[in-house]
PDB file of C-alpha atoms in Angstrom:
ATOM      1  CA  MET A   1    -161.502 152.437 140.693  1.00 83.00           C
ATOM      2  CA  ASN A   2    -161.167 149.151 142.584  1.00 89.00           C
ATOM      3  CA  VAL A   3    -157.946 148.331 144.429  1.00 94.00           C
ATOM      4  CA  ILE A   4    -155.996 145.342 143.078  1.00 96.00           C
ATOM      5  CA  LEU A   5    -153.391 143.386 145.043  1.00 97.00           C
ATOM      6  CA  GLU A   6    -151.398 140.212 144.407  1.00 98.00           C
ATOM      7  CA  LYS A   7    -151.183 137.604 147.157  1.00 98.00           C
ATOM      8  CA  TYR A   8    -148.085 135.444 147.684  1.00 98.00           C
ATOM      9  CA  HIS A   9    -146.654 133.349 150.466  1.00 97.00           C
ATOM     10  CA  GLY A  10    -143.194 132.174 151.433  1.00 95.00           C
ATOM     11  CA  LEU A  11    -143.463 129.014 153.546  1.00 94.00           C
ATOM     12  CA  GLY A  12    -146.848 130.131 154.879  1.00 92.00           C
ATOM     13  CA  ASN A  13    -145.734 133.695 155.635  1.00 93.00           C
ATOM     14  CA  ASP A  14    -148.233 135.530 153.420  1.00 96.00           C
ATOM     15  CA  TYR A  15    -147.925 139.020 151.950  1.00 97.00           C
ATOM     16  CA  LEU A  16    -150.011 141.222 149.710  1.00 98.00           C
ATOM     17  CA  VAL A  17    -148.199 143.211 147.021  1.00 98.00           C
ATOM     18  CA  PHE A  18    -149.639 146.696 146.554  1.00 98.00           C
ATOM     19  CA  ASP A  19    -148.307 148.186 143.321  1.00 98.00           C
ATOM     20  CA  PRO A  20    -148.597 152.001 143.556  1.00 96.00           C
ATOM     21  CA  ASN A  21    -148.184 152.212 139.777  1.00 96.00           C
ATOM     22  CA  LYS A  22    -151.462 150.331 139.313  1.00 95.00           C
ATOM     23  CA  ASN A  23    -153.602 151.636 142.196  1.00 94.00           C
ATOM     24  CA  GLU A  24    -155.089 154.965 143.222  1.00 91.00           C
ATOM     25  CA  LEU A  25    -154.890 154.680 146.994  1.00 92.00           C
ATOM     26  CA  CYS A  26    -152.636 156.217 149.623  1.00 91.00           C
ATOM     27  CA  LEU A  27    -151.686 153.511 152.108  1.00 93.00           C
ATOM     28  CA  ASN A  28    -151.827 154.555 155.742  1.00 93.00           C
ATOM     29  CA  GLU A  29    -151.822 152.785 159.094  1.00 94.00           C
ATOM     30  CA  GLU A  30    -155.605 152.401 159.284  1.00 94.00           C
ATOM     31  CA  ASN A  31    -156.203 150.984 155.819  1.00 93.00           C
ATOM     32  CA  ILE A  32    -153.176 148.675 156.141  1.00 95.00           C
ATOM     33  CA  LYS A  33    -154.735 147.277 159.313  1.00 95.00           C
ATOM     34  CA  LEU A  34    -158.076 146.814 157.578  1.00 95.00           C
ATOM     35  CA  ILE A  35    -156.644 145.126 154.467  1.00 96.00           C
ATOM     36  CA  CYS A  36    -154.563 142.735 156.609  1.00 96.00           C
ATOM     37  CA  HIS A  37    -157.455 141.932 158.993  1.00 95.00           C
ATOM     38  CA  ARG A  38    -158.243 138.212 158.658  1.00 93.00           C
ATOM     39  CA  ASN A  39    -161.964 138.692 159.327  1.00 94.00           C
ATOM     40  CA  PHE A  40    -162.841 142.129 157.956  1.00 93.00           C
ATOM     41  CA  GLY A  41    -160.208 142.332 155.194  1.00 94.00           C
ATOM     42  CA  ILE A  42    -158.228 139.971 152.974  1.00 95.00           C
ATOM     43  CA  GLY A  43    -155.917 138.702 155.693  1.00 95.00           C
ATOM     44  CA  SER A  44    -152.139 138.908 155.486  1.00 96.00           C
ATOM     45  CA  ASP A  45    -148.911 138.975 157.495  1.00 95.00           C
ATOM     46  CA  GLY A  46    -148.131 142.299 155.831  1.00 96.00           C
ATOM     47  CA  ILE A  47    -148.129 144.457 152.711  1.00 98.00           C
ATOM     48  CA  LEU A  48    -145.282 145.042 150.259  1.00 98.00           C
ATOM     49  CA  MET A  49    -145.661 148.423 148.567  1.00 98.00           C
ATOM     50  CA  GLY A  50    -143.713 148.631 145.339  1.00 97.00           C
ATOM     51  CA  PRO A  51    -142.065 149.000 143.028  1.00 97.00           C
ATOM     52  CA  VAL A  52    -141.314 152.608 143.895  1.00 96.00           C
ATOM     53  CA  PHE A  53    -138.918 154.069 141.339  1.00 94.00           C
ATOM     54  CA  ASP A  54    -136.251 156.577 142.352  1.00 87.00           C
ATOM     55  CA  GLY A  55    -134.252 157.303 139.231  1.00 87.00           C
ATOM     56  CA  LYS A  56    -132.831 153.960 138.138  1.00 85.00           C
ATOM     57  CA  SER A  57    -133.265 152.298 141.527  1.00 93.00           C
ATOM     58  CA  ILE A  58    -136.229 150.192 142.678  1.00 97.00           C
ATOM     59  CA  GLN A  59    -137.532 150.396 146.225  1.00 97.00           C
ATOM     60  CA  VAL A  60    -140.061 148.433 148.265  1.00 97.00           C
ATOM     61  CA  ARG A  61    -141.683 149.417 151.554  1.00 97.00           C
ATOM     62  CA  ILE A  62    -142.665 146.634 153.958  1.00 97.00           C
ATOM     63  CA  PHE A  63    -145.603 147.086 156.330  1.00 97.00           C
ATOM     64  CA  ASN A  64    -146.601 144.895 159.269  1.00 95.00           C
ATOM     65  CA  PRO A  65    -150.296 144.088 159.817  1.00 95.00           C
ATOM     66  CA  ASP A  66    -150.402 146.605 162.679  1.00 94.00           C
ATOM     67  CA  GLY A  67    -149.521 149.359 160.201  1.00 94.00           C
ATOM     68  CA  SER A  68    -145.921 149.820 161.350  1.00 94.00           C
ATOM     69  CA  GLU A  69    -143.110 149.754 158.810  1.00 95.00           C
ATOM     70  CA  ALA A  70    -140.480 146.999 158.875  1.00 93.00           C
ATOM     71  CA  GLU A  71    -136.901 147.471 157.750  1.00 93.00           C
ATOM     72  CA  LYS A  72    -136.607 144.089 156.056  1.00 93.00           C
ATOM     73  CA  SER A  73    -138.330 140.726 155.589  1.00 93.00           C
ATOM     74  CA  GLY A  74    -136.648 137.651 154.124  1.00 92.00           C
ATOM     75  CA  ASN A  75    -139.884 136.125 152.857  1.00 95.00           C
ATOM     76  CA  GLY A  76    -141.095 139.569 151.830  1.00 96.00           C
ATOM     77  CA  VAL A  77    -138.078 140.335 149.638  1.00 96.00           C
ATOM     78  CA  ARG A  78    -138.290 136.931 147.931  1.00 97.00           C
ATOM     79  CA  ILE A  79    -141.973 137.569 147.259  1.00 97.00           C
ATOM     80  CA  PHE A  80    -141.288 141.060 145.948  1.00 98.00           C
ATOM     81  CA  ALA A  81    -138.561 139.765 143.621  1.00 97.00           C
ATOM     82  CA  LYS A  82    -141.024 137.165 142.301  1.00 98.00           C
ATOM     83  CA  TYR A  83    -143.655 139.882 141.754  1.00 98.00           C
ATOM     84  CA  LEU A  84    -141.183 142.006 139.773  1.00 98.00           C
ATOM     85  CA  LYS A  85    -140.682 139.075 137.409  1.00 97.00           C
ATOM     86  CA  ASP A  86    -144.391 138.168 137.256  1.00 97.00           C
ATOM     87  CA  ALA A  87    -145.393 141.761 136.480  1.00 97.00           C
ATOM     88  CA  GLY A  88    -142.770 142.122 133.744  1.00 96.00           C
ATOM     89  CA  TYR A  89    -140.610 144.721 135.489  1.00 96.00           C
ATOM     90  CA  ILE A  90    -137.600 142.389 135.346  1.00 94.00           C
ATOM     91  CA  GLN A  91    -136.486 140.091 132.516  1.00 91.00           C
ATOM     92  CA  LYS A  92    -132.937 139.363 133.704  1.00 92.00           C
ATOM     93  CA  ASN A  93    -131.879 136.524 136.017  1.00 94.00           C
ATOM     94  CA  HIS A  94    -131.221 138.852 138.942  1.00 94.00           C
ATOM     95  CA  VAL A  95    -132.446 142.148 140.387  1.00 96.00           C
ATOM     96  CA  ILE A  96    -131.221 144.697 142.943  1.00 96.00           C
ATOM     97  CA  PHE A  97    -133.666 146.759 144.987  1.00 97.00           C
ATOM     98  CA  LYS A  98    -133.708 148.776 148.203  1.00 96.00           C
ATOM     99  CA  THR A  99    -135.489 148.250 151.510  1.00 96.00           C
ATOM    100  CA  LEU A 100    -135.489 150.432 154.607  1.00 94.00           C
ATOM    101  CA  GLY A 101    -133.010 147.912 156.069  1.00 91.00           C
ATOM    102  CA  GLY A 102    -130.576 147.969 153.154  1.00 92.00           C
ATOM    103  CA  GLU A 103    -130.002 146.835 149.590  1.00 93.00           C
ATOM    104  CA  ILE A 104    -131.154 143.408 148.402  1.00 95.00           C
ATOM    105  CA  GLU A 105    -129.781 141.382 145.491  1.00 95.00           C
ATOM    106  CA  ALA A 106    -132.003 138.530 144.306  1.00 97.00           C
ATOM    107  CA  TYR A 107    -131.061 135.734 141.904  1.00 97.00           C
ATOM    108  CA  TYR A 108    -133.752 133.743 140.086  1.00 97.00           C
ATOM    109  CA  LEU A 109    -132.886 130.042 140.170  1.00 97.00           C
ATOM    110  CA  ASN A 110    -135.641 128.854 137.839  1.00 96.00           C
ATOM    111  CA  GLU A 111    -137.557 130.237 134.862  1.00 93.00           C
ATOM    112  CA  GLU A 112    -140.711 130.928 136.877  1.00 94.00           C
ATOM    113  CA  GLY A 113    -138.794 132.913 139.483  1.00 95.00           C
ATOM    114  CA  SER A 114    -140.353 130.862 142.282  1.00 96.00           C
ATOM    115  CA  ARG A 115    -137.016 129.716 143.713  1.00 97.00           C
ATOM    116  CA  LEU A 116    -134.626 132.481 144.672  1.00 97.00           C
ATOM    117  CA  LYS A 117    -131.250 133.067 146.258  1.00 97.00           C
ATOM    118  CA  ILE A 118    -131.068 136.349 148.145  1.00 96.00           C
ATOM    119  CA  SER A 119    -128.092 138.330 149.391  1.00 95.00           C
ATOM    120  CA  MET A 120    -129.576 139.577 152.664  1.00 94.00           C
ATOM    121  CA  GLY A 121    -126.750 141.822 153.859  1.00 92.00           C
ATOM    122  CA  THR A 122    -124.321 141.551 156.765  1.00 94.00           C
ATOM    123  CA  LEU A 123    -125.046 140.475 160.334  1.00 95.00           C
ATOM    124  CA  SER A 124    -124.172 142.750 163.242  1.00 96.00           C
ATOM    125  CA  PHE A 125    -124.098 141.732 166.899  1.00 97.00           C
ATOM    126  CA  TRP A 126    -123.186 145.260 168.049  1.00 97.00           C
ATOM    127  CA  SER A 127    -125.697 146.747 170.463  1.00 98.00           C
ATOM    128  CA  ASP A 128    -125.857 150.213 168.897  1.00 98.00           C
ATOM    129  CA  GLU A 129    -126.552 148.746 165.447  1.00 97.00           C
ATOM    130  CA  ILE A 130    -129.353 146.374 166.523  1.00 97.00           C
ATOM    131  CA  PRO A 131    -130.235 148.459 168.688  1.00 98.00           C
ATOM    132  CA  VAL A 132    -130.005 147.260 172.310  1.00 98.00           C
ATOM    133  CA  ALA A 133    -129.834 149.715 175.210  1.00 98.00           C
ATOM    134  CA  GLY A 134    -126.639 150.217 177.199  1.00 97.00           C
ATOM    135  CA  GLU A 135    -122.955 150.554 176.393  1.00 97.00           C
ATOM    136  CA  ARG A 136    -121.631 149.465 173.003  1.00 98.00           C
ATOM    137  CA  ARG A 137    -120.927 145.729 173.017  1.00 98.00           C
ATOM    138  CA  GLU A 138    -121.586 142.547 171.083  1.00 98.00           C
ATOM    139  CA  VAL A 139    -124.750 141.046 172.562  1.00 98.00           C
ATOM    140  CA  VAL A 140    -123.870 137.334 172.723  1.00 98.00           C
ATOM    141  CA  ASN A 141    -125.086 135.009 175.503  1.00 97.00           C
ATOM    142  CA  GLU A 142    -126.183 137.961 177.615  1.00 97.00           C
ATOM    143  CA  GLU A 143    -128.715 137.543 180.408  1.00 98.00           C
ATOM    144  CA  MET A 144    -131.973 139.461 179.998  1.00 98.00           C
ATOM    145  CA  THR A 145    -135.168 139.207 182.018  1.00 98.00           C
ATOM    146  CA  PHE A 146    -138.631 139.166 180.472  1.00 97.00           C
ATOM    147  CA  ARG A 147    -141.468 139.289 182.997  1.00 93.00           C
ATOM    148  CA  ASP A 148    -139.357 138.057 185.909  1.00 93.00           C
ATOM    149  CA  THR A 149    -137.803 135.157 183.948  1.00 96.00           C
ATOM    150  CA  PRO A 150    -134.089 135.378 183.026  1.00 97.00           C
ATOM    151  CA  TYR A 151    -132.886 134.098 179.638  1.00 98.00           C
ATOM    152  CA  LEU A 152    -129.503 133.930 177.921  1.00 98.00           C
ATOM    153  CA  VAL A 153    -129.998 135.821 174.664  1.00 98.00           C
ATOM    154  CA  THR A 154    -128.007 136.696 171.578  1.00 98.00           C
ATOM    155  CA  CYS A 155    -129.155 139.764 169.653  1.00 98.00           C
ATOM    156  CA  VAL A 156    -128.369 140.501 166.023  1.00 97.00           C
ATOM    157  CA  SER A 157    -129.401 142.800 163.200  1.00 96.00           C
ATOM    158  CA  ILE A 158    -129.552 142.008 159.517  1.00 94.00           C
ATOM    159  CA  GLY A 159    -131.243 145.319 158.797  1.00 92.00           C
ATOM    160  CA  ASN A 160    -133.930 144.488 161.369  1.00 94.00           C
ATOM    161  CA  PRO A 161    -133.516 143.446 165.033  1.00 97.00           C
ATOM    162  CA  HIS A 162    -133.690 139.895 166.431  1.00 98.00           C
ATOM    163  CA  CYS A 163    -133.400 138.348 169.889  1.00 98.00           C
ATOM    164  CA  ILE A 164    -132.425 134.641 169.835  1.00 98.00           C
ATOM    165  CA  ILE A 165    -132.842 132.333 172.827  1.00 98.00           C
ATOM    166  CA  LEU A 166    -131.182 128.898 172.682  1.00 98.00           C
ATOM    167  CA  MET A 167    -133.353 126.135 174.156  1.00 97.00           C
ATOM    168  CA  GLU A 168    -133.495 122.349 174.305  1.00 96.00           C
ATOM    169  CA  GLU A 169    -137.190 122.267 173.370  1.00 96.00           C
ATOM    170  CA  ILE A 170    -139.208 124.880 171.465  1.00 98.00           C
ATOM    171  CA  SER A 171    -142.900 125.419 170.754  1.00 98.00           C
ATOM    172  CA  LYS A 172    -145.414 127.956 169.490  1.00 98.00           C
ATOM    173  CA  GLU A 173    -146.840 128.407 172.978  1.00 98.00           C
ATOM    174  CA  LEU A 174    -143.429 129.138 174.483  1.00 98.00           C
ATOM    175  CA  VAL A 175    -142.326 131.714 171.892  1.00 98.00           C
ATOM    176  CA  CYS A 176    -145.689 133.478 172.169  1.00 98.00           C
ATOM    177  CA  HIS A 177    -145.371 133.580 175.944  1.00 97.00           C
ATOM    178  CA  ILE A 178    -141.875 135.086 175.774  1.00 98.00           C
ATOM    179  CA  GLY A 179    -142.519 137.288 172.749  1.00 97.00           C
ATOM    180  CA  ARG A 180    -145.424 139.140 174.305  1.00 96.00           C
ATOM    181  CA  PHE A 181    -143.002 140.552 176.886  1.00 97.00           C
ATOM    182  CA  SER A 182    -139.701 140.663 174.980  1.00 98.00           C
ATOM    183  CA  GLU A 183    -141.026 142.512 171.903  1.00 97.00           C
ATOM    184  CA  ALA A 184    -141.339 145.859 173.688  1.00 95.00           C
ATOM    185  CA  ALA A 185    -138.959 145.244 176.609  1.00 97.00           C
ATOM    186  CA  PRO A 186    -136.900 148.285 177.740  1.00 97.00           C
ATOM    187  CA  TYR A 187    -133.743 146.667 176.329  1.00 98.00           C
ATOM    188  CA  PHE A 188    -135.016 147.264 172.784  1.00 98.00           C
ATOM    189  CA  PRO A 189    -135.684 150.898 171.731  1.00 97.00           C
ATOM    190  CA  ASN A 190    -137.214 149.868 168.373  1.00 95.00           C
ATOM    191  CA  ARG A 191    -138.896 146.675 169.634  1.00 96.00           C
ATOM    192  CA  ILE A 192    -137.556 143.297 168.462  1.00 97.00           C
ATOM    193  CA  ASN A 193    -138.332 139.982 166.769  1.00 97.00           C
ATOM    194  CA  THR A 194    -138.091 137.052 169.202  1.00 98.00           C
ATOM    195  CA  LEU A 195    -136.812 133.598 168.206  1.00 98.00           C
ATOM    196  CA  ILE A 196    -136.398 130.461 170.274  1.00 98.00           C
ATOM    197  CA  MET A 197    -133.889 128.099 168.690  1.00 98.00           C
ATOM    198  CA  LYS A 198    -133.000 124.418 168.976  1.00 98.00           C
ATOM    199  CA  VAL A 199    -129.727 123.180 167.469  1.00 98.00           C
ATOM    200  CA  MET A 200    -130.278 119.716 165.977  1.00 98.00           C
ATOM    201  CA  ASP A 201    -126.762 119.155 164.558  1.00 98.00           C
ATOM    202  CA  ARG A 202    -123.994 121.105 162.793  1.00 98.00           C
ATOM    203  CA  THR A 203    -126.123 121.747 159.702  1.00 98.00           C
ATOM    204  CA  ASN A 204    -129.699 121.859 161.035  1.00 98.00           C
ATOM    205  CA  ILE A 205    -131.473 124.148 163.477  1.00 98.00           C
ATOM    206  CA  ALA A 206    -135.150 124.709 164.274  1.00 98.00           C
ATOM    207  CA  ILE A 207    -136.806 127.963 165.322  1.00 98.00           C
ATOM    208  CA  GLU A 208    -140.163 129.341 166.443  1.00 98.00           C
ATOM    209  CA  ILE A 209    -140.839 133.019 165.743  1.00 98.00           C
ATOM    210  CA  TYR A 210    -142.740 135.892 167.339  1.00 98.00           C
ATOM    211  CA  GLU A 211    -142.456 138.875 164.991  1.00 95.00           C
ATOM    212  CA  ARG A 212    -142.488 142.506 166.014  1.00 94.00           C
ATOM    213  CA  GLY A 213    -145.762 144.030 164.844  1.00 89.00           C
ATOM    214  CA  ALA A 214    -147.185 140.732 163.617  1.00 90.00           C
ATOM    215  CA  GLY A 215    -147.048 138.161 166.431  1.00 94.00           C
ATOM    216  CA  TYR A 216    -146.569 134.447 165.824  1.00 96.00           C
ATOM    217  CA  THR A 217    -145.552 133.538 162.264  1.00 94.00           C
ATOM    218  CA  LEU A 218    -145.026 130.214 160.531  1.00 94.00           C
ATOM    219  CA  ALA A 219    -141.822 131.341 158.828  1.00 94.00           C
ATOM    220  CA  SER A 220    -139.480 134.326 158.559  1.00 94.00           C
ATOM    221  CA  GLY A 221    -136.513 134.652 156.229  1.00 94.00           C
ATOM    222  CA  SER A 222    -134.682 137.362 158.146  1.00 94.00           C
ATOM    223  CA  SER A 223    -135.212 135.368 161.366  1.00 96.00           C
ATOM    224  CA  CYS A 224    -133.608 132.339 159.694  1.00 97.00           C
ATOM    225  CA  CYS A 225    -130.580 134.465 158.802  1.00 97.00           C
ATOM    226  CA  ALA A 226    -130.380 135.827 162.335  1.00 97.00           C
ATOM    227  CA  ALA A 227    -130.702 132.392 163.948  1.00 98.00           C
ATOM    228  CA  ALA A 228    -128.142 130.782 161.630  1.00 98.00           C
ATOM    229  CA  GLY A 229    -125.771 133.694 162.257  1.00 97.00           C
ATOM    230  CA  ALA A 230    -126.194 133.429 166.024  1.00 97.00           C
ATOM    231  CA  ALA A 231    -125.654 129.658 166.029  1.00 98.00           C
ATOM    232  CA  PHE A 232    -122.505 130.062 163.907  1.00 97.00           C
ATOM    233  CA  LYS A 233    -121.250 132.930 166.093  1.00 96.00           C
ATOM    234  CA  MET A 234    -121.593 130.682 169.171  1.00 96.00           C
ATOM    235  CA  GLY A 235    -119.696 127.861 167.427  1.00 97.00           C
ATOM    236  CA  LEU A 236    -122.684 125.522 167.316  1.00 98.00           C
ATOM    237  CA  THR A 237    -123.102 125.128 163.541  1.00 98.00           C
ATOM    238  CA  ASP A 238    -121.254 125.241 160.242  1.00 97.00           C
ATOM    239  CA  PRO A 239    -121.440 128.357 158.024  1.00 97.00           C
ATOM    240  CA  LYS A 240    -124.049 126.650 155.809  1.00 97.00           C
ATOM    241  CA  CYS A 241    -127.122 125.201 157.475  1.00 97.00           C
ATOM    242  CA  TYR A 242    -130.834 124.503 157.087  1.00 98.00           C
ATOM    243  CA  VAL A 243    -133.284 126.376 159.278  1.00 98.00           C
ATOM    244  CA  HIS A 244    -136.529 124.497 159.958  1.00 98.00           C
ATOM    245  CA  MET A 245    -139.764 126.314 160.816  1.00 97.00           C
ATOM    246  CA  PRO A 246    -143.408 125.199 161.031  1.00 96.00           C
ATOM    247  CA  GLY A 247    -143.959 126.690 157.541  1.00 94.00           C
ATOM    248  CA  GLY A 248    -140.948 125.006 155.930  1.00 96.00           C
ATOM    249  CA  THR A 249    -137.168 125.137 155.561  1.00 97.00           C
ATOM    250  CA  LEU A 250    -134.709 127.712 154.234  1.00 97.00           C
ATOM    251  CA  GLU A 251    -131.051 127.236 153.331  1.00 98.00           C
ATOM    252  CA  ILE A 252    -128.754 129.830 154.896  1.00 98.00           C
ATOM    253  CA  GLU A 253    -125.050 130.389 154.205  1.00 97.00           C
ATOM    254  CA  ILE A 254    -122.736 132.711 156.153  1.00 96.00           C
ATOM    255  CA  CYS A 255    -120.076 133.855 153.657  1.00 94.00           C
ATOM    256  CA  GLU A 256    -116.448 134.585 154.527  1.00 88.00           C
ATOM    257  CA  ASP A 257    -117.019 138.329 153.989  1.00 86.00           C
ATOM    258  CA  GLY A 258    -119.900 138.273 156.493  1.00 82.00           C
ATOM    259  CA  ARG A 259    -122.742 138.437 153.988  1.00 91.00           C
ATOM    260  CA  VAL A 260    -125.683 136.093 154.456  1.00 96.00           C
ATOM    261  CA  MET A 261    -127.227 134.190 151.528  1.00 97.00           C
ATOM    262  CA  MET A 262    -130.754 132.789 151.793  1.00 97.00           C
ATOM    263  CA  THR A 263    -132.280 130.265 149.364  1.00 97.00           C
ATOM    264  CA  GLY A 264    -135.942 129.303 149.276  1.00 96.00           C
ATOM    265  CA  ASP A 265    -139.243 129.174 147.401  1.00 96.00           C
ATOM    266  CA  VAL A 266    -142.257 131.457 147.126  1.00 97.00           C
ATOM    267  CA  CYS A 267    -145.746 130.815 145.766  1.00 96.00           C
ATOM    268  CA  HIS A 268    -148.131 133.140 143.926  1.00 97.00           C
ATOM    269  CA  VAL A 269    -151.616 132.604 145.347  1.00 97.00           C
ATOM    270  CA  GLY A 270    -153.537 134.905 143.014  1.00 97.00           C
ATOM    271  CA  LYS A 271    -154.854 138.348 142.172  1.00 97.00           C
ATOM    272  CA  VAL A 272    -157.262 139.978 144.609  1.00 96.00           C
ATOM    273  CA  THR A 273    -159.644 142.668 143.343  1.00 96.00           C
ATOM    274  CA  LEU A 274    -161.287 144.519 146.205  1.00 95.00           C
ATOM    275  CA  GLY A 275    -164.950 145.358 145.848  1.00 94.00           C
ATOM    276  CA  HIS A 276    -166.049 148.915 145.107  1.00 92.00           C
ATOM    277  CA  THR A 277    -167.547 149.482 148.564  1.00 93.00           C
ATOM    278  CA  PHE A 278    -164.451 148.154 150.341  1.00 93.00           C
ATOM    279  CA  SER A 279    -162.120 150.149 148.075  1.00 92.00           C
ATOM    280  CA  GLU A 280    -164.058 153.347 148.833  1.00 90.00           C
ATOM    281  CA  LYS A 281    -163.989 152.521 152.539  1.00 89.00           C
ATOM    282  CA  LEU A 282    -160.194 152.433 152.363  1.00 91.00           C
ATOM    283  CA  ARG A 283    -160.059 155.743 150.480  1.00 88.00           C
ATOM    284  CA  ASN A 284    -162.435 157.415 152.927  1.00 85.00           C
ATOM    285  CA  GLY A 285    -160.261 156.418 155.885  1.00 75.00           C
ATOM    286  CA  ASN A 286    -162.832 154.333 157.747  1.00 63.00           C
ATOM    287  CA  PRO A 287    -161.135 152.774 160.788  1.00 57.00           C
ATOM    288  CA  GLU A 288    -160.505 149.089 161.355  1.00 56.00           C
ATOM    289  CA  PRO A 289    -163.388 147.278 163.120  1.00 57.00           C
ATOM    290  CA  LYS A 290    -162.708 146.689 166.803  1.00 54.00           C
TER     291      LYS A 290
END
């Protein structure tokens, strides 16, 4: 039986949806790496495995292209909500499902389900909840050193960890340079997503992103929430702002109760049917090409 996946992207951040109810394959680190490989596989920023049903609740598991599991992904949860509607699992105008990083509530803003508003959870700047090593504290404008260079950083969790560095100018090259060293720095027991951020005005910020387990990405929904939350925490922006990335823009709102709402689009690219030989290679556990 051939393996079938659905490919989507949110602002250029592309994911494959693996529906365990329609496939006979046990995902593991090696075959996730092979599927996501951009030369030897399909190519993807990650895999969304779901829906997984636990009683009445729906769950999704989010995997990075290196095979590690992520707690949450803003683009990923929008994509998964769109898939639930496309596949006929959901007919209502909203859906609630679980991720490793917490519960998600998604609202469909159009009939196609391609524009969504997502309740992403609550931001935490507390070190033990992110986590960041050391005594319990809010990690705001704290100096950290990555490969001999000191930076003022703000760290935050929205179910997954982020390190935000405020800068006057940002670029892909700079975030990749920092991210290679910050991702697994001793400060961060579970590794971390690295963002460099430029504040344009009270309602607009721009970020570049180096994701834990994935590297440089064109867009990240959870990173947008983290950056908007950090900018608001530091008094630099209003509670509602637009976060600009190379892949596009998301609208983020920090609510009075601390919840973060994210609004943006996703696109269904198409169905991918893996060939018989490749499908059997995945089942037989053949390793990723070096």
